[in-house]
PDB file of C-alpha atoms and ligand atoms in Angstrom:
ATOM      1  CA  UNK A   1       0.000   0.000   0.000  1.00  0.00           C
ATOM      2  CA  UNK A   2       2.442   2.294   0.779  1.00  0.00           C
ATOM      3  CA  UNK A   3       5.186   1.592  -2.327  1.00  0.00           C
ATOM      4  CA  UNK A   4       1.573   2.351  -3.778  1.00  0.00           C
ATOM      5  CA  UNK A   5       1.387   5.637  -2.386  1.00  0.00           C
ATOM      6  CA  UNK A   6       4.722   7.163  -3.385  1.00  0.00           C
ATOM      7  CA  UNK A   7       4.320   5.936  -6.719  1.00  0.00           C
ATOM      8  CA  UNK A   8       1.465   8.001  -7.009  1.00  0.00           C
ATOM      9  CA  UNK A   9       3.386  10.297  -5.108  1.00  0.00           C
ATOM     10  CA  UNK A  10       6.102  10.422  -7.401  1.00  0.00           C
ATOM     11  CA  UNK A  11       3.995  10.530 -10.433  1.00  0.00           C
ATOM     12  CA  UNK A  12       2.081  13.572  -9.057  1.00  0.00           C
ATOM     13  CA  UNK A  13       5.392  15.439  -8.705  1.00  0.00           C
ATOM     14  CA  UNK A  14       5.975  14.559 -11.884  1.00  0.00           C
ATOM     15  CA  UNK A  15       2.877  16.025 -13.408  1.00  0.00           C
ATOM     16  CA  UNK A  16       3.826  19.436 -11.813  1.00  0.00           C
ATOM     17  CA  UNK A  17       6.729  19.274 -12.730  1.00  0.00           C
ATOM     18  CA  UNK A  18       5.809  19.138 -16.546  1.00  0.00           C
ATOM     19  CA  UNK A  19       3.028  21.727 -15.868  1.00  0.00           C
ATOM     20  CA  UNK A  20       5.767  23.832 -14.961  1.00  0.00           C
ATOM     21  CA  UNK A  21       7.828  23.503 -17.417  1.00  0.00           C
ATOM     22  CA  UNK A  22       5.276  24.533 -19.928  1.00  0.00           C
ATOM     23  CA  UNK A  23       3.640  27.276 -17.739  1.00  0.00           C
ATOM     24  CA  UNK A  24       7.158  28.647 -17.454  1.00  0.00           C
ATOM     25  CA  UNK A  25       8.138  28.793 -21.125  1.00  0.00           C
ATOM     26  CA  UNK A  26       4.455  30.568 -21.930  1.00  0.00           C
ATOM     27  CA  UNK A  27       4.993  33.049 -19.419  1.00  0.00           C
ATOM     28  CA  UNK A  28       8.551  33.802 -21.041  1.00  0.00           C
ATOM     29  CA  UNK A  29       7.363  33.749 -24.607  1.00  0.00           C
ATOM     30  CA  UNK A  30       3.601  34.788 -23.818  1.00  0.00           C
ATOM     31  CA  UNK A  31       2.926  31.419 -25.467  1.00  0.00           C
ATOM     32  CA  UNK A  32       3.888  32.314 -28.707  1.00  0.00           C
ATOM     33  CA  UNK A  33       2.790  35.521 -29.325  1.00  0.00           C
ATOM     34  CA  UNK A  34       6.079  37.622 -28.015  1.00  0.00           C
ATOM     35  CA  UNK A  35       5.532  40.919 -25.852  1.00  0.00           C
ATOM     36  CA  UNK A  36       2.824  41.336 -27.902  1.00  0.00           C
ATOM     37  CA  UNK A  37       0.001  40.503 -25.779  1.00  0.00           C
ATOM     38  CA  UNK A  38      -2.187  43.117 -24.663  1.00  0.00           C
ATOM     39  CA  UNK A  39      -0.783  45.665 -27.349  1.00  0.00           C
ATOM     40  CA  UNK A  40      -1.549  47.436 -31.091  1.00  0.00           C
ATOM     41  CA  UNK A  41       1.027  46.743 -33.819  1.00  0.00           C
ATOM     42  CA  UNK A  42       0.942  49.799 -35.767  1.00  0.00           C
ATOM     43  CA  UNK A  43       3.021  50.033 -39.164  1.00  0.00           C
ATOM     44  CA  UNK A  44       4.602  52.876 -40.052  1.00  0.00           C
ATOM     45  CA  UNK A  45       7.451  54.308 -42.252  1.00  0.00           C
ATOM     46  CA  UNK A  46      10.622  54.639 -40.465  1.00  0.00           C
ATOM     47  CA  UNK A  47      12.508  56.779 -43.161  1.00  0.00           C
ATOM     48  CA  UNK A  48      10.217  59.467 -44.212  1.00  0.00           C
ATOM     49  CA  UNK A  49      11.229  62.332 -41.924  1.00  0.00           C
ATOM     50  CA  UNK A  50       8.070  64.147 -40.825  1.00  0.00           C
ATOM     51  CA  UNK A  51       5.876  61.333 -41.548  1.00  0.00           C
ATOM     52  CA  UNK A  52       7.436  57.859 -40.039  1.00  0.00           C
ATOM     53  CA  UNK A  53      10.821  58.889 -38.817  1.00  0.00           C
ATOM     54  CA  UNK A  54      12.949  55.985 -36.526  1.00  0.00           C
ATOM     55  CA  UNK A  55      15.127  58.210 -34.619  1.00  0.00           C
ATOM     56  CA  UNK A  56      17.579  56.746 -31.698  1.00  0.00           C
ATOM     57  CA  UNK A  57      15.117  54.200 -31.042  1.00  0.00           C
ATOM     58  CA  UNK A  58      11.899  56.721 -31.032  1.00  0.00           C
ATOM     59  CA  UNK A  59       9.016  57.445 -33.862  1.00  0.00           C
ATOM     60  CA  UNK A  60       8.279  60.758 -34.823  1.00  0.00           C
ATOM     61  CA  UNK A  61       6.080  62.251 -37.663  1.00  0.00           C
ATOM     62  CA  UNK A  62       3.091  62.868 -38.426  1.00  0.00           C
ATOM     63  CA  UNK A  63       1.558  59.291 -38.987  1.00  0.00           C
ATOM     64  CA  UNK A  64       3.381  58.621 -35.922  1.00  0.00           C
ATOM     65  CA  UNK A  65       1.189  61.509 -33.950  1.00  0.00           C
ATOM     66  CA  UNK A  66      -2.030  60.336 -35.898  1.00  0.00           C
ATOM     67  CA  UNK A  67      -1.481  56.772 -34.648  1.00  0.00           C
ATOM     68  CA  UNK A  68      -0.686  57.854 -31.250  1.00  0.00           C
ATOM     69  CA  UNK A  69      -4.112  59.628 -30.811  1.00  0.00           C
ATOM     70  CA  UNK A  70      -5.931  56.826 -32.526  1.00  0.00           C
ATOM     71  CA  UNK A  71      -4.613  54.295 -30.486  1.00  0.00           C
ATOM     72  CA  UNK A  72      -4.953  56.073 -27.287  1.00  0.00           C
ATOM     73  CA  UNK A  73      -9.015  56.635 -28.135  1.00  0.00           C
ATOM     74  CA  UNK A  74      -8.799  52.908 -28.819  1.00  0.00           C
ATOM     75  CA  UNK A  75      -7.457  52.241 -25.241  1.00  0.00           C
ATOM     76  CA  UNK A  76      -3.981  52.258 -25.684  1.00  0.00           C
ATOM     77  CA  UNK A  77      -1.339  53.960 -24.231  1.00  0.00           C
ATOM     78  CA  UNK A  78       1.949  54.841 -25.990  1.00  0.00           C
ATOM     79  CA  UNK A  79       3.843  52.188 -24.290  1.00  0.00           C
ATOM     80  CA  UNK A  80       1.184  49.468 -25.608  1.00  0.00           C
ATOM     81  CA  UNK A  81       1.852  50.294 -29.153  1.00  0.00           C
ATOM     82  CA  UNK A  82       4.449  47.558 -31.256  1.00  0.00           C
ATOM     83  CA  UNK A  83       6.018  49.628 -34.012  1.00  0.00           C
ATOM     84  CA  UNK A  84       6.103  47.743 -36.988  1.00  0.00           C
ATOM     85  CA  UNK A  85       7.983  49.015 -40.148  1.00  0.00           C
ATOM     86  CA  UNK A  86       5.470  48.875 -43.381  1.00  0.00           C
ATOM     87  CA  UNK A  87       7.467  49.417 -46.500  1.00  0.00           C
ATOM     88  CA  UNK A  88       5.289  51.071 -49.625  1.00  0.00           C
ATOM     89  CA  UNK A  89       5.512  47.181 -51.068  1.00  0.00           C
ATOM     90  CA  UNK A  90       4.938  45.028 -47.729  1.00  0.00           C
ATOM     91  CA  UNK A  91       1.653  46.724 -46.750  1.00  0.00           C
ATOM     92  CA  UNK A  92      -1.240  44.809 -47.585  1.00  0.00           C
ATOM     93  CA  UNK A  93       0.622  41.263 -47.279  1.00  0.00           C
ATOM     94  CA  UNK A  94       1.568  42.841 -43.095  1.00  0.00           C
ATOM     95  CA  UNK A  95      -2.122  43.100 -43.008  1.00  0.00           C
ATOM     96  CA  UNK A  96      -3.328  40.084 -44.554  1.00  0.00           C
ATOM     97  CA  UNK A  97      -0.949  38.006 -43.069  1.00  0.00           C
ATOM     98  CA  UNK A  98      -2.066  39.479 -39.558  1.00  0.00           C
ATOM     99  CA  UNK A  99       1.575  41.023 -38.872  1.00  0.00           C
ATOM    100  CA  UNK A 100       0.079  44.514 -37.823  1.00  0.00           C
ATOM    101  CA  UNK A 101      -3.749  45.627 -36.711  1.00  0.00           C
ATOM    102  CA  UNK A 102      -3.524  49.227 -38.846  1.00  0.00           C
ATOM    103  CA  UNK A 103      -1.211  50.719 -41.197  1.00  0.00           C
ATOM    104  CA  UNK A 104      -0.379  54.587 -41.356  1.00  0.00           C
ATOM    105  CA  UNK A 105       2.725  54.636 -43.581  1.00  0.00           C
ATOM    106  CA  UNK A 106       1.421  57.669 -45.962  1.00  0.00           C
ATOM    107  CA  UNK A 107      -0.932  54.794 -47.235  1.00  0.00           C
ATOM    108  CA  UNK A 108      -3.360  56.108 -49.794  1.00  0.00           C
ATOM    109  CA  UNK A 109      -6.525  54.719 -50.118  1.00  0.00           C
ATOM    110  CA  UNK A 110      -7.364  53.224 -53.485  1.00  0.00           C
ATOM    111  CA  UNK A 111      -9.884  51.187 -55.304  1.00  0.00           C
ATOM    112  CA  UNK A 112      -6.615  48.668 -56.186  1.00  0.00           C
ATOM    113  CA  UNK A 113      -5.686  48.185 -52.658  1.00  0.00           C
ATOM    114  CA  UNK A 114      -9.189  47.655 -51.691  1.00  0.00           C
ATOM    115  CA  UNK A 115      -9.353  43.909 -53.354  1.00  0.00           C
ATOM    116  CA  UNK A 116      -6.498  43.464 -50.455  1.00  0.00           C
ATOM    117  CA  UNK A 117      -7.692  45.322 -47.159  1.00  0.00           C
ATOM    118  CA  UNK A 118      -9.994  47.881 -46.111  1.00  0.00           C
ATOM    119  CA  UNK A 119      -8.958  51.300 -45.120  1.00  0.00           C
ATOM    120  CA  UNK A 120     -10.366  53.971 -42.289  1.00  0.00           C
ATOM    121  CA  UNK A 121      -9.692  57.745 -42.863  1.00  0.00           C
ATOM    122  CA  UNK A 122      -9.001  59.404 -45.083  1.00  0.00           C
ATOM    123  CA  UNK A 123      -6.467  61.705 -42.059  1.00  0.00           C
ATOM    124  CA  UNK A 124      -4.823  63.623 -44.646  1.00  0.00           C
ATOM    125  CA  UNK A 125      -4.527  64.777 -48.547  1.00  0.00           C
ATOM    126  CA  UNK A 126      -1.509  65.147 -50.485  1.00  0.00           C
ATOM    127  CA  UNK A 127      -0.648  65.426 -53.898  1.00  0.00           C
ATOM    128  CA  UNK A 128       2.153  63.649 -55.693  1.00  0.00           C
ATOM    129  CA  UNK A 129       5.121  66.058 -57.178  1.00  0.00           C
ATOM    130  CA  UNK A 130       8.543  66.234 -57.653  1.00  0.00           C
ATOM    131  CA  UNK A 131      12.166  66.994 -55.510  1.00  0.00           C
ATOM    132  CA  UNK A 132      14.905  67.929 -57.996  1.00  0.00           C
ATOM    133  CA  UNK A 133      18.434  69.507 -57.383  1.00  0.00           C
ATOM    134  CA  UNK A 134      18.973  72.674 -55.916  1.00  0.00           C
ATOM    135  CA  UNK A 135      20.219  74.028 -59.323  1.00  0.00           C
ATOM    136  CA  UNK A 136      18.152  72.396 -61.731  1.00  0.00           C
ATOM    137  CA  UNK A 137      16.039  74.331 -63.804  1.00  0.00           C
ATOM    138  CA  UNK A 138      15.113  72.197 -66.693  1.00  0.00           C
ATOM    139  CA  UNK A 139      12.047  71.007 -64.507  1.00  0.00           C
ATOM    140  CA  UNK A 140       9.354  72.683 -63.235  1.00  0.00           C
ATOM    141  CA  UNK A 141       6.469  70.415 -63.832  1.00  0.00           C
ATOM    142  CA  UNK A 142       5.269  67.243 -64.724  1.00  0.00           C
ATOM    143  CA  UNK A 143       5.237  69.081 -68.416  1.00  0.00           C
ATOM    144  CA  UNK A 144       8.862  69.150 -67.886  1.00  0.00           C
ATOM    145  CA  UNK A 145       9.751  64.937 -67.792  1.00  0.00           C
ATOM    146  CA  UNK A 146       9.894  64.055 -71.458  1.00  0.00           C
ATOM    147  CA  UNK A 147      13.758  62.249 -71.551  1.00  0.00           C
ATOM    148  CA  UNK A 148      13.943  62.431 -67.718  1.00  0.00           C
ATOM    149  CA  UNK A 149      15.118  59.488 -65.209  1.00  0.00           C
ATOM    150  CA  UNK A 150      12.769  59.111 -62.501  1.00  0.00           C
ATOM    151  CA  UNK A 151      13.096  57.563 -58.920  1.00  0.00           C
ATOM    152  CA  UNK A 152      10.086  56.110 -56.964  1.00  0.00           C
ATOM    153  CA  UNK A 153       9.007  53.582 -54.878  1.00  0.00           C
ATOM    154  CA  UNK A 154       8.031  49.775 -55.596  1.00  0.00           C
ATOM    155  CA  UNK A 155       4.582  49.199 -54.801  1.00  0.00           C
ATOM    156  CA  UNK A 156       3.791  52.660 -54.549  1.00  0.00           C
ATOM    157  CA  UNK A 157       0.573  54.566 -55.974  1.00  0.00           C
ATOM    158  CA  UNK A 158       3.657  57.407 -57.528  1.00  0.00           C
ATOM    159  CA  UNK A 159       5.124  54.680 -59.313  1.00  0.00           C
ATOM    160  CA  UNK A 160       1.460  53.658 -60.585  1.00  0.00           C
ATOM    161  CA  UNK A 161       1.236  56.998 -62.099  1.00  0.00           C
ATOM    162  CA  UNK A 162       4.470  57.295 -63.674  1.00  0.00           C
ATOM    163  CA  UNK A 163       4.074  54.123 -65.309  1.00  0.00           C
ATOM    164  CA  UNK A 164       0.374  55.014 -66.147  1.00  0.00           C
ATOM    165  CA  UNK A 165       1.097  59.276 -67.198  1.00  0.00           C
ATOM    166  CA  UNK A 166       4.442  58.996 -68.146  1.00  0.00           C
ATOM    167  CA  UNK A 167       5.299  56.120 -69.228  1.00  0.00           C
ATOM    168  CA  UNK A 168       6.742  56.569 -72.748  1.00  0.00           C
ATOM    169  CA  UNK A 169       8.881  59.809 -72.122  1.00  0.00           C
ATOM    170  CA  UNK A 170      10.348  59.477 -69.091  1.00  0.00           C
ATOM    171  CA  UNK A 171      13.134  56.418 -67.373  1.00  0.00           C
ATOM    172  CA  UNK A 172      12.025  54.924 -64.216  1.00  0.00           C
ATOM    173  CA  UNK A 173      13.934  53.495 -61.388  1.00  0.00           C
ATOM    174  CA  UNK A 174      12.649  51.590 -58.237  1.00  0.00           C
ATOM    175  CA  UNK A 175      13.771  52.011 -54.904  1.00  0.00           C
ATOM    176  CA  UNK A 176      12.437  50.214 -52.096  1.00  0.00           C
ATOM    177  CA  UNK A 177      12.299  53.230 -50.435  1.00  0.00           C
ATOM    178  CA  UNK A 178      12.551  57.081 -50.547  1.00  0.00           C
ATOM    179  CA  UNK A 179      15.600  57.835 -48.538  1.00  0.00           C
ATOM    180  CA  UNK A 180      17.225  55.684 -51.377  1.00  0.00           C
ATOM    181  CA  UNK A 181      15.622  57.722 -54.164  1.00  0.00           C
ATOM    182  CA  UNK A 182      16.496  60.956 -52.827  1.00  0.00           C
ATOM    183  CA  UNK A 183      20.505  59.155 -52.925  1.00  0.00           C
ATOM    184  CA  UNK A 184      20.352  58.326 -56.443  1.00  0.00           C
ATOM    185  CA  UNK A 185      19.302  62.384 -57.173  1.00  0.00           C
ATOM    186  CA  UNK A 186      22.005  63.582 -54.747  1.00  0.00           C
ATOM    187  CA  UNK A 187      24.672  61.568 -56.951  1.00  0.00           C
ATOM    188  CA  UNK A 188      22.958  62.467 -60.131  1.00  0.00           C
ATOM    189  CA  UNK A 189      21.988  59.115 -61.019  1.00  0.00           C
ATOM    190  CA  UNK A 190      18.276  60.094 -61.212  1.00  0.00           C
ATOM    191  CA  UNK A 191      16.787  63.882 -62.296  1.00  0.00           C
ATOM    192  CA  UNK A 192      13.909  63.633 -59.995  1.00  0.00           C
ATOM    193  CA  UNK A 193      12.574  62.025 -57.577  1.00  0.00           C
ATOM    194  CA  UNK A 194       8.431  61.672 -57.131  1.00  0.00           C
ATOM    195  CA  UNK A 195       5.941  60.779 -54.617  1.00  0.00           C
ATOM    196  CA  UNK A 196       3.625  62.550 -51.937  1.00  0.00           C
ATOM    197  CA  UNK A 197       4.625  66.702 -51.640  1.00  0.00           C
ATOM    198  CA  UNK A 198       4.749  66.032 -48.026  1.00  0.00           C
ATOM    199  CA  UNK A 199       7.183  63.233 -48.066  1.00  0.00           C
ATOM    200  CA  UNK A 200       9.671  64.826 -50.630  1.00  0.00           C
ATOM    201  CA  UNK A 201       8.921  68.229 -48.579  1.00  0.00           C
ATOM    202  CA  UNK A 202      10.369  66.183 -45.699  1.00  0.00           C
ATOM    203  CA  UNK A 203      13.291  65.211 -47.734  1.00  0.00           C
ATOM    204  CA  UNK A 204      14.669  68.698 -49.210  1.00  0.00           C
ATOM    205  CA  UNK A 205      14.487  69.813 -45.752  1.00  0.00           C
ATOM    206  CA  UNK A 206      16.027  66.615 -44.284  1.00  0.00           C
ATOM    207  CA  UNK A 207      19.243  67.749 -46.974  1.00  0.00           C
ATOM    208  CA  UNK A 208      19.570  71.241 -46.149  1.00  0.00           C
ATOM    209  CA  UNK A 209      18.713  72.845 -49.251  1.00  0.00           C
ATOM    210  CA  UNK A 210      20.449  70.915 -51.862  1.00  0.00           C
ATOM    211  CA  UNK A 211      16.929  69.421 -52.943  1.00  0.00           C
ATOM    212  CA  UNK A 212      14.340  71.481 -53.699  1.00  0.00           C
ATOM    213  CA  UNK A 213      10.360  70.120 -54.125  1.00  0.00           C
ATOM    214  CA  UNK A 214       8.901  71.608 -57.378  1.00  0.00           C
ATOM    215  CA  UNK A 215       5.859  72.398 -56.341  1.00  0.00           C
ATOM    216  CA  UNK A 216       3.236  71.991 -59.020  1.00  0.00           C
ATOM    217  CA  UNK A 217       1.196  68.598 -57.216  1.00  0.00           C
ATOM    218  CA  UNK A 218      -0.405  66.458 -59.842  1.00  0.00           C
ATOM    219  CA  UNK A 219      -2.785  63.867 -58.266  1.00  0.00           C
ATOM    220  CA  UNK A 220      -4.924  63.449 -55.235  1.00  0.00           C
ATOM    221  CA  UNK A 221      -3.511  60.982 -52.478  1.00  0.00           C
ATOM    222  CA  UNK A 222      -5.845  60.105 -49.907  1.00  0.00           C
ATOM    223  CA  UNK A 223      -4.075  59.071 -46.652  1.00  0.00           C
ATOM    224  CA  UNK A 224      -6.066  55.800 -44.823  1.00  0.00           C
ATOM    225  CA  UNK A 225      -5.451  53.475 -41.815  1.00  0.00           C
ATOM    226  CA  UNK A 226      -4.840  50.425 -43.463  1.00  0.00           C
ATOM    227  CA  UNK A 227      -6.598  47.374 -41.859  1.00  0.00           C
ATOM    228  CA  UNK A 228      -7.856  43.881 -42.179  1.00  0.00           C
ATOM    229  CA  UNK A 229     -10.520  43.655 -45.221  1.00  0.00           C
ATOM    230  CA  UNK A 230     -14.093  44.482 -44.126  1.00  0.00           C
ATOM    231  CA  UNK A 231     -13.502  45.012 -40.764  1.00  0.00           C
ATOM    232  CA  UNK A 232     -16.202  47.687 -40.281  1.00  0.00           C
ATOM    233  CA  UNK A 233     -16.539  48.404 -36.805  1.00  0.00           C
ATOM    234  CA  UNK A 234     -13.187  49.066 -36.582  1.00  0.00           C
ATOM    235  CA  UNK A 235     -13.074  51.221 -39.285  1.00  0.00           C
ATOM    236  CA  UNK A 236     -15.673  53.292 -37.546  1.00  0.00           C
ATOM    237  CA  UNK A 237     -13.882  53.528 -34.592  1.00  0.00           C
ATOM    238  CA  UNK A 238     -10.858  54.741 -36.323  1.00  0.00           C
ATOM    239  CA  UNK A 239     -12.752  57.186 -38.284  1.00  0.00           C
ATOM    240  CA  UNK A 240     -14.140  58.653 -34.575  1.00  0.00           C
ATOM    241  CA  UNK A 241     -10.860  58.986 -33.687  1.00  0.00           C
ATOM    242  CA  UNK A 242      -9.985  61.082 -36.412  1.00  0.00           C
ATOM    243  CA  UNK A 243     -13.335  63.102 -36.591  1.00  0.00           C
ATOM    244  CA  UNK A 244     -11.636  63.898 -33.163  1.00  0.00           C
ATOM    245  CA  UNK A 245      -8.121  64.844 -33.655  1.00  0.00           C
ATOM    246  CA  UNK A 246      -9.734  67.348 -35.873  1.00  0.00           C
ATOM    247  CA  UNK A 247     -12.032  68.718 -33.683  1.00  0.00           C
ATOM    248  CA  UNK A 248      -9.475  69.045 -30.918  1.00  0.00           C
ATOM    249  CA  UNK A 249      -6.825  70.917 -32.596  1.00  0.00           C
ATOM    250  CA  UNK A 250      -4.562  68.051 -32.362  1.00  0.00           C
ATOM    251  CA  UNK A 251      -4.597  67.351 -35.588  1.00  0.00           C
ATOM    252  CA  UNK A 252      -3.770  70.822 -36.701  1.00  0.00           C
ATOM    253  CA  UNK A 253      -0.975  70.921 -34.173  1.00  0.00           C
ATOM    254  CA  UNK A 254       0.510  67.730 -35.622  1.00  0.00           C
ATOM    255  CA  UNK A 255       0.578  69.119 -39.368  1.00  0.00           C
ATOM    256  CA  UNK A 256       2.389  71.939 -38.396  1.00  0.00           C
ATOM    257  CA  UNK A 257       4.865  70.423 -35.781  1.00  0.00           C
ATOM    258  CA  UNK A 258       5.723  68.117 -38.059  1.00  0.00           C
ATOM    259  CA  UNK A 259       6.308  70.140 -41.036  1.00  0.00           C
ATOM    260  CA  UNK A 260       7.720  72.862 -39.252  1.00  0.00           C
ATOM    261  CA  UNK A 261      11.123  74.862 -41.511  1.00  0.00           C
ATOM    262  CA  UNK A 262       9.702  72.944 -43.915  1.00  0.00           C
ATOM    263  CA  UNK A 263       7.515  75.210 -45.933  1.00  0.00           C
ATOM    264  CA  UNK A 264       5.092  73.121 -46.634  1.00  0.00           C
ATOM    265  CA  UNK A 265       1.320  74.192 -46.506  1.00  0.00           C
ATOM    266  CA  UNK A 266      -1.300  71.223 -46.388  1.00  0.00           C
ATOM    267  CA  UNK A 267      -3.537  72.198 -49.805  1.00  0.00           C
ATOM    268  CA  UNK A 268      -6.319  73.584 -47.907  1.00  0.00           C
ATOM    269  CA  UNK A 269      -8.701  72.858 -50.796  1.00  0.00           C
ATOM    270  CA  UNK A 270      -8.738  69.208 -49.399  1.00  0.00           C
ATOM    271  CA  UNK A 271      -7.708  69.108 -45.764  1.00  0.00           C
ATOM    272  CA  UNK A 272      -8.908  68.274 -43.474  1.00  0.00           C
ATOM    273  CA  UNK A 273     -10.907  65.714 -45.040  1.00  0.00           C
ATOM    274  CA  UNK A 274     -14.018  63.970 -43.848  1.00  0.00           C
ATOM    275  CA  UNK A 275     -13.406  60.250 -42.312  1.00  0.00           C
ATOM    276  CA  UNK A 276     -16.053  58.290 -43.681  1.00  0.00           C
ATOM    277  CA  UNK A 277     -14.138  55.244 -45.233  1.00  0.00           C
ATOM    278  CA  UNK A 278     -14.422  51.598 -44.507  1.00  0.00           C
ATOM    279  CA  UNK A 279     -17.752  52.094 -42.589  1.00  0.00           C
TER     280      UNK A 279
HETATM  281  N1  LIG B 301       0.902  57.700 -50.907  1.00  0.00           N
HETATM  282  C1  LIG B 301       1.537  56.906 -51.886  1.00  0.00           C
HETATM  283  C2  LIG B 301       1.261  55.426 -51.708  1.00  0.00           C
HETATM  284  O1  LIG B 301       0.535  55.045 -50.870  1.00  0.00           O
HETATM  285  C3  LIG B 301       3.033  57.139 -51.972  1.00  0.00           C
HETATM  286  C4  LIG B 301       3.750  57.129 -50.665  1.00  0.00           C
HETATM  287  C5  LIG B 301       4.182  55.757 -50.213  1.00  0.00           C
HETATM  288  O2  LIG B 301       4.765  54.987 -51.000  1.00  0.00           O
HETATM  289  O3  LIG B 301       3.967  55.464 -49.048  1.00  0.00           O
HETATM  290  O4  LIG B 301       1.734  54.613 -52.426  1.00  0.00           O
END
């Protein structure tokens, strides 16, 4: 009877033992989903100075500020908030595959995009143009491009455009991101570089006046909150968030923080725009 009982005895031990050991390793690794639990993964840019900016470890910009205030009215504070990076390319695959819950990576919203995921917003309007050389003269619109080399991002909508607008008088070469672009027109490689005003008005200021943004904007980028496809009710809480940020002033604040020595002026004609998307 009693070999009986610490056999059992034993066994028992053993049990806990194993519970343990698996109790332990889920409480290290939060059972497989990191230091994640509990938190938003946001995706952002972390080279577009004023917009998604990784500096010494922090996030600044204005998507950064915009996803700050959304995720606090969401019920998270900064120190819940997983920044992700979301290259132009990467973005819907990070949100079909589940990588990040919302995107703000100057992500406009588009009728393309929208076979892939949904969007919230729109938070802002830009309009794509073009950063040339200080000295260059030869271009002072998109009437100016015919013989031109080009630099833009893969998987962007300013890419799209070229491709679609320009396509048989001007050379185009893909970067996987803009810092890289604005490179290749430092070194002469490239005449021009072209995306979002507010991006390549990040960048001339970002090289202390040896690029210059042109000026003349020639389409209509609608900034969204990238998320899962169809997920409405969280669309429409992002979208209250927004209506917010507006109403508060924050938003306002954020534009010009962010652009600030820039010169850069928001086209008032379009902002700020209404958030009604994804409802
Ligand atoms: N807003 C454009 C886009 O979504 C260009 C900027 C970017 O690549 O993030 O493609």
């Amino acid at each position: 009877m009693n070999r009986v009982k610490t056999a059992l005895a034993r066994l028992w031990k053993r049990l806990l033992a194993a519970v343990c050991v698996v109790a332990c390793i889920c409480s290290v690794a939060a059972c497989g989903s990191g230091d994640e639990t509990g938190k938003i993964r946001i995706g952002i840019k972390f080279d577009q100075p004023g917009l998604g900016f990784k500096k010494s470890g922090t996030y600044v910009g204005f998507d950064v500020d915009v996803a700050k205030y959304v995720a606090k009215q969401l019920g998270y504070s900064e120190d819940e908030i997983v920044w992700k990076e979301a290259p132009s390319k990467q973005r819907e695959a990070m949100l079909q595959n589940g990588d990040v819950d919302m995107i703000l990576a100057t992500y406009s919203i588009t009728d393309a995009r929208k076979n892939a995921v949904s969007f919230a917003g729109p938070y802002f309007v830009a309009g794509q143009d073009l950063l040339v050389r200080r000295d260059d003269t030869s271009i002072k619109g998109p009437e100016d491009l015919n013989g031109k080399r080009l630099c833009s991002v893969t998987g962007s909508t300013s890419a799209t455009t070229v491709k679609e607008k320009f396509a048989n008088e001007v050379q185009l070469m893909e970067q996987p991101g803009y810092a890289e672009c604005a490179t290749a027109l430092f070194s002469g490689i490239v005449d021009a570089v072209t995306t979002d005003d507010i991006i390549l008005a990040g960048l001339a200021s970002a090289s202390r006046g040896k690029l210059k943004v042109v000026g003349k904007p020639f389409t209509q980028e609608y900034y969204g909150v990238g998320i899962k496809k169809g997920d409405k009710a969280f669309a429409k809480k992002i979208n209250a968030a927004i209506e917010s940020m507006i109403k508060d002033g924050a938003w306002q604040r954020a534009v010009e923080d962010n652009t600030k020595g820039t010169g850069y002026k928001p086209n008032a004609q379009y902002n700020p725009p209404k958030p009604t998307e994804g409802e």
